[in-house]
PDB file of C-alpha atoms in Angstrom:
ATOM      1  CA  MET A   1      35.721 -62.838  -3.062  1.00  0.00           C
ATOM      2  CA  GLY A   2      34.828 -62.177   0.538  1.00  0.00           C
ATOM      3  CA  CYS A   3      31.758 -60.894   2.254  1.00  0.00           C
ATOM      4  CA  GLY A   4      31.391 -57.672   4.205  1.00  0.00           C
ATOM      5  CA  ASN A   5      32.235 -59.551   7.409  1.00  0.00           C
ATOM      6  CA  CYS A   6      35.353 -61.236   6.069  1.00  0.00           C
ATOM      7  CA  GLY A   7      36.915 -58.681   3.772  1.00  0.00           C
ATOM      8  CA  SER A   8      38.864 -59.721   0.738  1.00  0.00           C
ATOM      9  CA  GLY A   9      42.524 -60.620   0.650  1.00  0.00           C
ATOM     10  CA  ALA A  10      44.989 -59.934  -2.128  1.00  0.00           C
ATOM     11  CA  SER A  11      44.572 -63.445  -3.509  1.00  0.00           C
ATOM     12  CA  GLY A  12      40.773 -63.150  -3.556  1.00  0.00           C
ATOM     13  CA  ALA A  13      40.364 -65.467  -0.572  1.00  0.00           C
ATOM     14  CA  ALA A  14      38.328 -64.358   2.407  1.00  0.00           C
ATOM     15  CA  PRO A  15      40.974 -63.888   5.142  1.00  0.00           C
ATOM     16  CA  GLY A  16      38.508 -63.646   8.044  1.00  0.00           C
ATOM     17  CA  CYS A  17      36.710 -66.966   7.814  1.00  0.00           C
ATOM     18  CA  LYS A  18      38.943 -68.849   5.363  1.00  0.00           C
ATOM     19  CA  GLY A  19      35.771 -69.687   3.449  1.00  0.00           C
ATOM     20  CA  ASN A  20      37.178 -68.540   0.098  1.00  0.00           C
ATOM     21  CA  GLY A  21      33.948 -66.835  -0.802  1.00  0.00           C
ATOM     22  CA  GLY A  22      31.629 -69.437   0.696  1.00  0.00           C
ATOM     23  CA  CYS A  23      31.513 -68.569   4.372  1.00  0.00           C
ATOM     24  CA  SER A  24      28.616 -69.381   6.646  1.00  0.00           C
ATOM     25  CA  THR A  25      27.577 -65.738   7.077  1.00  0.00           C
ATOM     26  CA  GLY A  26      25.839 -65.907   3.709  1.00  0.00           C
ATOM     27  CA  GLY A  27      27.274 -62.568   2.696  1.00  0.00           C
ATOM     28  CA  CYS A  28      29.808 -63.730   0.132  1.00  0.00           C
ATOM     29  CA  ASN A  29      27.598 -62.915  -2.850  1.00  0.00           C
ATOM     30  CA  ARG A  30      26.750 -66.544  -3.466  1.00  0.00           C
ATOM     31  CA  LEU A  31      23.732 -65.589  -5.596  1.00  0.00           C
ATOM     32  CA  ASN A  32      25.652 -63.215  -7.860  1.00  0.00           C
ATOM     33  CA  VAL A  33      26.261 -64.010 -11.499  1.00  0.00           C
ATOM     34  CA  PHE A  34      28.768 -61.912 -13.420  1.00  0.00           C
ATOM     35  CA  ASP A  35      27.064 -60.484 -16.505  1.00  0.00           C
ATOM     36  CA  TRP A  36      29.958 -60.811 -18.944  1.00  0.00           C
ATOM     37  CA  LEU A  37      27.670 -60.055 -21.918  1.00  0.00           C
ATOM     38  CA  SER A  38      26.294 -56.754 -20.606  1.00  0.00           C
ATOM     39  CA  THR A  39      28.813 -54.569 -22.431  1.00  0.00           C
ATOM     40  CA  LEU A  40      28.372 -56.194 -25.815  1.00  0.00           C
ATOM     41  CA  PRO A  41      26.305 -53.995 -28.127  1.00  0.00           C
ATOM     42  CA  LEU A  42      23.179 -55.410 -29.741  1.00  0.00           C
ATOM     43  CA  HIS A  43      23.154 -55.521 -33.508  1.00  0.00           C
ATOM     44  CA  ASP A  44      20.630 -53.237 -35.196  1.00  0.00           C
ATOM     45  CA  ALA A  45      17.880 -55.819 -35.680  1.00  0.00           C
ATOM     46  CA  ALA A  46      18.179 -57.287 -32.176  1.00  0.00           C
ATOM     47  CA  LYS A  47      15.604 -56.586 -29.518  1.00  0.00           C
ATOM     48  CA  PRO A  48      16.506 -56.847 -25.841  1.00  0.00           C
ATOM     49  CA  TYR A  49      15.435 -60.139 -24.273  1.00  0.00           C
ATOM     50  CA  PRO A  50      12.015 -59.515 -22.678  1.00  0.00           C
ATOM     51  CA  ILE A  51      12.718 -61.372 -19.416  1.00  0.00           C
ATOM     52  CA  VAL A  52      14.910 -59.886 -16.697  1.00  0.00           C
ATOM     53  CA  GLU A  53      16.231 -61.344 -13.442  1.00  0.00           C
ATOM     54  CA  PHE A  54      15.705 -59.183 -10.345  1.00  0.00           C
ATOM     55  CA  CYS A  55      17.251 -59.411  -6.900  1.00  0.00           C
ATOM     56  CA  LEU A  56      14.669 -59.030  -4.117  1.00  0.00           C
ATOM     57  CA  ASN A  57      14.792 -58.835  -0.315  1.00  0.00           C
ATOM     58  CA  LYS A  58      18.381 -57.677   0.186  1.00  0.00           C
ATOM     59  CA  GLY A  59      19.741 -60.303  -2.189  1.00  0.00           C
ATOM     60  CA  SER A  60      18.308 -63.419  -0.556  1.00  0.00           C
ATOM     61  CA  ARG A  61      15.910 -64.137  -3.423  1.00  0.00           C
ATOM     62  CA  LYS A  62      15.992 -63.729  -7.179  1.00  0.00           C
ATOM     63  CA  GLU A  63      13.057 -63.924  -9.541  1.00  0.00           C
ATOM     64  CA  PHE A  64      12.301 -63.478 -13.237  1.00  0.00           C
ATOM     65  CA  PHE A  65       9.967 -60.754 -14.571  1.00  0.00           C
ATOM     66  CA  LYS A  66       8.662 -59.808 -17.999  1.00  0.00           C
ATOM     67  CA  ASN A  67       9.771 -56.404 -19.226  1.00  0.00           C
ATOM     68  CA  ASN A  68       6.756 -55.078 -21.146  1.00  0.00           C
ATOM     69  CA  THR A  69       7.888 -51.490 -20.587  1.00  0.00           C
ATOM     70  CA  HIS A  70       9.923 -49.516 -23.095  1.00  0.00           C
ATOM     71  CA  HIS A  71      12.709 -48.975 -20.572  1.00  0.00           C
ATOM     72  CA  VAL A  72      16.184 -50.309 -21.246  1.00  0.00           C
ATOM     73  CA  LEU A  73      17.107 -52.136 -18.059  1.00  0.00           C
ATOM     74  CA  GLU A  74      20.687 -52.293 -16.849  1.00  0.00           C
ATOM     75  CA  LYS A  75      22.224 -54.099 -13.907  1.00  0.00           C
ATOM     76  CA  GLY A  76      21.806 -52.195 -10.637  1.00  0.00           C
ATOM     77  CA  MET A  77      18.684 -50.218 -11.616  1.00  0.00           C
ATOM     78  CA  TRP A  78      15.730 -50.263  -9.186  1.00  0.00           C
ATOM     79  CA  PHE A  79      12.214 -50.989 -10.465  1.00  0.00           C
ATOM     80  CA  ALA A  80       8.730 -51.463  -9.070  1.00  0.00           C
ATOM     81  CA  LEU A  81       7.655 -55.031  -9.791  1.00  0.00           C
ATOM     82  CA  GLU A  82       4.396 -56.922  -9.753  1.00  0.00           C
ATOM     83  CA  GLY A  83       4.065 -58.701  -6.417  1.00  0.00           C
ATOM     84  CA  VAL A  84       1.535 -60.915  -4.687  1.00  0.00           C
ATOM     85  CA  GLY A  85      -1.571 -58.736  -4.613  1.00  0.00           C
ATOM     86  CA  GLY A  86       0.470 -55.540  -4.888  1.00  0.00           C
ATOM     87  CA  TYR A  87       3.966 -54.438  -5.800  1.00  0.00           C
ATOM     88  CA  ASP A  88       7.530 -54.903  -4.644  1.00  0.00           C
ATOM     89  CA  VAL A  89      10.823 -53.189  -5.416  1.00  0.00           C
ATOM     90  CA  GLY A  90      13.791 -55.031  -6.889  1.00  0.00           C
ATOM     91  CA  GLN A  91      17.192 -54.426  -8.392  1.00  0.00           C
ATOM     92  CA  VAL A  92      18.124 -55.665 -11.879  1.00  0.00           C
ATOM     93  CA  SER A  93      20.675 -58.465 -11.524  1.00  0.00           C
ATOM     94  CA  LEU A  94      20.774 -59.946 -15.043  1.00  0.00           C
ATOM     95  CA  THR A  95      19.562 -58.995 -18.507  1.00  0.00           C
ATOM     96  CA  GLY A  96      19.895 -60.336 -22.034  1.00  0.00           C
ATOM     97  CA  GLU A  97      21.333 -63.678 -23.065  1.00  0.00           C
ATOM     98  CA  LEU A  98      22.437 -64.686 -19.569  1.00  0.00           C
ATOM     99  CA  VAL A  99      18.793 -64.665 -18.463  1.00  0.00           C
ATOM    100  CA  LYS A 100      18.116 -67.370 -21.075  1.00  0.00           C
ATOM    101  CA  LEU A 101      20.879 -69.467 -19.532  1.00  0.00           C
ATOM    102  CA  GLN A 102      19.528 -68.922 -16.011  1.00  0.00           C
ATOM    103  CA  LEU A 103      16.006 -69.897 -17.134  1.00  0.00           C
ATOM    104  CA  LYS A 104      17.398 -73.095 -18.612  1.00  0.00           C
ATOM    105  CA  LYS A 105      19.524 -73.771 -15.517  1.00  0.00           C
ATOM    106  CA  TYR A 106      16.500 -73.524 -13.207  1.00  0.00           C
ATOM    107  CA  GLY A 107      14.099 -75.283 -15.595  1.00  0.00           C
ATOM    108  CA  VAL A 108      11.817 -72.275 -16.025  1.00  0.00           C
ATOM    109  CA  LYS A 109       9.971 -71.984 -19.332  1.00  0.00           C
ATOM    110  CA  GLU A 110       9.592 -68.534 -20.881  1.00  0.00           C
ATOM    111  CA  HIS A 111       5.775 -68.753 -20.846  1.00  0.00           C
ATOM    112  CA  GLU A 112       5.831 -69.517 -17.096  1.00  0.00           C
ATOM    113  CA  VAL A 113       7.203 -66.051 -16.276  1.00  0.00           C
ATOM    114  CA  VAL A 114       4.016 -64.068 -15.628  1.00  0.00           C
ATOM    115  CA  LYS A 115       4.975 -61.259 -13.226  1.00  0.00           C
ATOM    116  CA  ARG A 116       5.759 -57.931 -14.896  1.00  0.00           C
ATOM    117  CA  VAL A 117       8.114 -55.002 -14.497  1.00  0.00           C
ATOM    118  CA  LEU A 118       5.928 -51.985 -13.690  1.00  0.00           C
ATOM    119  CA  HIS A 119       8.073 -48.825 -13.768  1.00  0.00           C
ATOM    120  CA  PRO A 120      11.315 -47.349 -12.432  1.00  0.00           C
ATOM    121  CA  ALA A 121      11.107 -47.146  -8.643  1.00  0.00           C
ATOM    122  CA  THR A 122      10.447 -43.693  -7.230  1.00  0.00           C
ATOM    123  CA  GLU A 123      12.211 -42.305  -4.171  1.00  0.00           C
ATOM    124  CA  GLU A 124       9.019 -42.757  -2.135  1.00  0.00           C
ATOM    125  CA  GLU A 125       8.770 -46.439  -3.148  1.00  0.00           C
ATOM    126  CA  LEU A 126      12.416 -47.038  -2.249  1.00  0.00           C
ATOM    127  CA  GLU A 127      11.984 -45.364   1.155  1.00  0.00           C
ATOM    128  CA  LEU A 128       8.834 -47.371   1.870  1.00  0.00           C
ATOM    129  CA  ALA A 129      10.588 -50.597   0.857  1.00  0.00           C
ATOM    130  CA  THR A 130      13.500 -49.789   3.183  1.00  0.00           C
ATOM    131  CA  LYS A 131      11.112 -49.186   6.094  1.00  0.00           C
ATOM    132  CA  GLN A 132       9.375 -52.516   5.442  1.00  0.00           C
ATOM    133  CA  LYS A 133      12.687 -54.397   5.295  1.00  0.00           C
ATOM    134  CA  GLU A 134      13.675 -52.894   8.673  1.00  0.00           C
ATOM    135  CA  ARG A 135      10.506 -54.377  10.231  1.00  0.00           C
ATOM    136  CA  GLU A 136      11.332 -57.927   9.072  1.00  0.00           C
ATOM    137  CA  ALA A 137      13.774 -58.851  11.877  1.00  0.00           C
ATOM    138  CA  ASP A 138      11.316 -57.870  14.618  1.00  0.00           C
ATOM    139  CA  ILE A 139       8.466 -59.739  12.937  1.00  0.00           C
ATOM    140  CA  LEU A 140      10.664 -62.833  12.534  1.00  0.00           C
ATOM    141  CA  THR A 141      11.464 -62.788  16.274  1.00  0.00           C
ATOM    142  CA  ARG A 142       7.787 -62.387  17.199  1.00  0.00           C
ATOM    143  CA  SER A 143       6.765 -65.148  14.749  1.00  0.00           C
ATOM    144  CA  ARG A 144       9.284 -67.565  16.257  1.00  0.00           C
ATOM    145  CA  ALA A 145       7.919 -66.823  19.750  1.00  0.00           C
ATOM    146  CA  ILE A 146       4.343 -67.447  18.584  1.00  0.00           C
ATOM    147  CA  ALA A 147       5.347 -70.744  16.934  1.00  0.00           C
ATOM    148  CA  ARG A 148       7.152 -71.843  20.125  1.00  0.00           C
ATOM    149  CA  ASN A 149       4.151 -70.896  22.328  1.00  0.00           C
ATOM    150  CA  LEU A 150       1.810 -72.873  20.078  1.00  0.00           C
ATOM    151  CA  LYS A 151       4.264 -75.818  20.207  1.00  0.00           C
ATOM    152  CA  LEU A 152       4.506 -75.904  16.423  1.00  0.00           C
ATOM    153  CA  ASP A 153       7.282 -78.077  15.006  1.00  0.00           C
ATOM    154  CA  MET A 154       8.661 -75.493  12.603  1.00  0.00           C
ATOM    155  CA  LYS A 155      11.745 -73.415  12.028  1.00  0.00           C
ATOM    156  CA  LEU A 156      11.149 -69.925  10.700  1.00  0.00           C
ATOM    157  CA  CYS A 157      14.181 -68.630   8.841  1.00  0.00           C
ATOM    158  CA  GLU A 158      12.971 -65.553   6.993  1.00  0.00           C
ATOM    159  CA  VAL A 159      10.166 -63.014   6.843  1.00  0.00           C
ATOM    160  CA  GLU A 160       9.676 -60.991   3.701  1.00  0.00           C
ATOM    161  CA  ILE A 161       7.448 -57.938   3.471  1.00  0.00           C
ATOM    162  CA  GLN A 162       6.707 -56.456   0.062  1.00  0.00           C
ATOM    163  CA  ALA A 163       7.344 -52.752  -0.511  1.00  0.00           C
ATOM    164  CA  ASP A 164       3.595 -52.113  -0.259  1.00  0.00           C
ATOM    165  CA  SER A 165       3.443 -53.699   3.261  1.00  0.00           C
ATOM    166  CA  LYS A 166       1.948 -57.020   2.157  1.00  0.00           C
TER     167      LYS A 166
END
């Protein structure tokens, strides 16, 4: 598997950087997990697992949220999510049994997941989120200049603005 910068060869290797899916551009989908259980039907008595993994900030961060809504969430759907003092917009990356495995992998207990899924994202929320994400690069540059002027010994690597501008 290759990233957008490398392309993908016939053998699955990334021909551009020879990174075989792990190049330094960070675009080789290193955070993706293939949901091989998504097409299996639930038996009649089964309820969908109430915790869902969402991809936030253009794929650089994933987080778990409780689904208290009555919506059936599927991979790729966009939802408004509870954020820090407001809301954010994220894309469903994993549902069902694989979320249990991811929780176990990262040592997260089910009762520790407190943020909630709010509702399907509206067009206005998606547009606002896109505008906020476009501002991040400029703010990162300005923040690095401020840190350098104040002679702070720090390396800023990412700025993240929630969909509601917080």
